[in-house]
XYZ file of C-alpha atoms in Angstrom:
146
model
C -20.692 1.762 1.755
C -19.923 -1.629 3.264
C -17.578 -2.793 0.480
C -13.906 -1.795 0.489
C -11.021 -2.109 -1.967
C -9.389 -5.605 -2.030
C -12.540 -7.278 -0.663
C -13.545 -10.531 -2.339
C -17.145 -10.116 -3.533
C -19.884 -12.154 -5.241
C -22.151 -10.555 -7.852
C -25.757 -11.344 -6.877
C -27.725 -9.783 -9.771
C -27.337 -8.914 -13.433
C -25.459 -10.356 -16.393
C -22.488 -11.464 -14.285
C -24.568 -13.083 -11.493
C -22.627 -15.749 -9.563
C -19.192 -14.434 -10.537
C -16.617 -13.706 -7.825
C -13.854 -11.128 -7.999
C -11.711 -8.654 -6.108
C -12.829 -5.045 -5.704
C -10.421 -2.803 -7.638
C -12.010 0.599 -6.916
C -14.940 2.114 -5.073
C -16.925 5.319 -5.473
C -18.800 5.957 -2.228
C -20.521 9.093 -3.493
C -22.049 7.300 -6.505
C -22.412 3.988 -4.630
C -20.526 2.014 -7.290
C -17.669 -0.499 -7.293
C -15.300 -1.867 -9.946
C -14.873 -5.649 -9.663
C -12.118 -7.650 -11.368
C -13.480 -9.638 -14.333
C -17.018 -8.213 -14.070
C -18.862 -5.780 -16.395
C -16.234 -5.872 -19.154
C -16.634 -3.051 -21.694
C -14.786 -2.192 -24.903
C -12.991 1.143 -24.916
C -11.701 2.569 -28.189
C -8.330 4.296 -27.836
C -7.210 6.670 -30.558
C -3.544 6.851 -31.550
C -2.076 9.997 -30.004
C 1.356 9.878 -31.663
C 2.472 9.119 -35.205
C 4.058 5.788 -34.287
C 1.121 4.618 -32.062
C -1.774 2.529 -33.317
C -5.438 2.832 -32.469
C -6.850 -0.102 -30.514
C -9.852 -1.501 -28.690
C -9.172 -2.151 -24.995
C -11.248 -4.371 -22.690
C -11.652 -2.996 -19.170
C -13.938 -3.349 -16.154
C -16.683 -0.772 -15.646
C -18.374 0.118 -12.364
C -21.478 -1.685 -11.088
C -23.794 -0.687 -8.266
C -22.570 -1.633 -4.781
C -25.986 -3.092 -3.939
C -25.425 -5.792 -6.589
C -22.488 -7.379 -4.728
C -22.055 -9.174 -1.405
C -18.797 -9.551 0.494
C -17.437 -13.123 0.675
C -16.200 -14.117 4.144
C -12.669 -15.584 4.239
C -13.482 -18.046 7.036
C -16.809 -19.530 5.914
C -16.379 -18.820 2.145
C -19.997 -17.651 1.863
C -21.464 -14.418 0.532
C -22.739 -12.510 3.527
C -24.197 -9.220 4.627
C -21.837 -6.980 6.563
C -22.386 -6.221 10.228
C -20.477 -3.875 12.501
C -19.169 -4.397 16.022
C -16.717 -2.674 18.327
C -13.647 -4.764 19.203
C -10.826 -3.290 21.324
C -12.270 0.203 20.846
C -12.337 -0.056 17.036
C -15.393 -0.341 14.808
C -14.884 -3.476 12.725
C -16.875 -5.069 9.876
C -17.970 -8.624 10.753
C -19.584 -11.534 8.900
C -23.290 -11.924 9.755
C -23.097 -15.715 9.299
C -20.007 -16.723 11.307
C -19.071 -13.534 13.191
C -15.495 -13.388 11.804
C -13.856 -10.030 11.127
C -13.867 -8.923 7.469
C -11.259 -6.158 7.912
C -7.976 -7.769 6.843
C -5.806 -5.045 8.401
C -7.492 -5.548 11.787
C -7.058 -9.340 11.560
C -3.327 -8.925 10.817
C -2.860 -6.547 13.775
C -4.723 -8.833 16.177
C -2.647 -11.866 15.074
C 0.587 -9.892 15.501
C -0.540 -8.724 18.941
C -1.338 -12.311 19.994
C 2.056 -13.517 18.745
C 3.817 -10.723 20.646
C 2.023 -11.639 23.878
C 2.917 -15.287 23.380
C 6.606 -14.508 22.868
C 6.911 -12.198 25.906
C 9.080 -14.610 27.926
C 12.718 -13.791 27.157
C 14.818 -16.606 25.784
C 17.858 -17.720 27.745
C 20.970 -16.522 25.985
C 24.395 -18.080 26.286
C 27.601 -16.563 25.091
C 29.965 -18.496 22.877
C 32.858 -18.035 25.312
C 30.873 -19.455 28.211
C 29.858 -22.454 26.083
C 33.523 -23.190 25.273
C 34.495 -22.831 28.922
C 31.744 -25.241 29.980
C 32.857 -27.733 27.331
C 36.476 -27.616 28.601
C 35.354 -28.085 32.198
C 33.318 -31.157 31.308
C 36.201 -32.689 29.320
C 38.899 -32.335 32.004
C 37.362 -34.651 34.652
C 36.898 -37.345 32.020
C 40.572 -37.117 31.046
C 41.688 -37.426 34.696
C 39.641 -40.610 35.125
C 41.431 -42.217 32.177
C 44.872 -41.847 33.780
């Protein structure tokens, strides 16, 4: 299955066609996904205790995974999912713009780039040495005044 939990998807067929939502759960064996705000059903809950009340609850039901397309974060378009190997890892990519769809991989690659950028150590100065330098710079100025 090419859809994962927390993906932003667009429903392409059925009653909820055109609606976007976040994937809440997936069932790879059955090929179904639960999308936030899509395929709302009424579930009747019976009171289990004496002080509880029976109620009707609205909740999302599963739809077939073939009825949704992943929405790319970069180009904001519904796209088919491709696969490519980047840095020895198999990553899902957008067929339209080529951007990575795996959010965890994008975070790791950004952190790695930031770490490489900040490799040069910063020059550190101690507070005592700063005070000593300040005193040294003040004394010649005082001697010139006299």
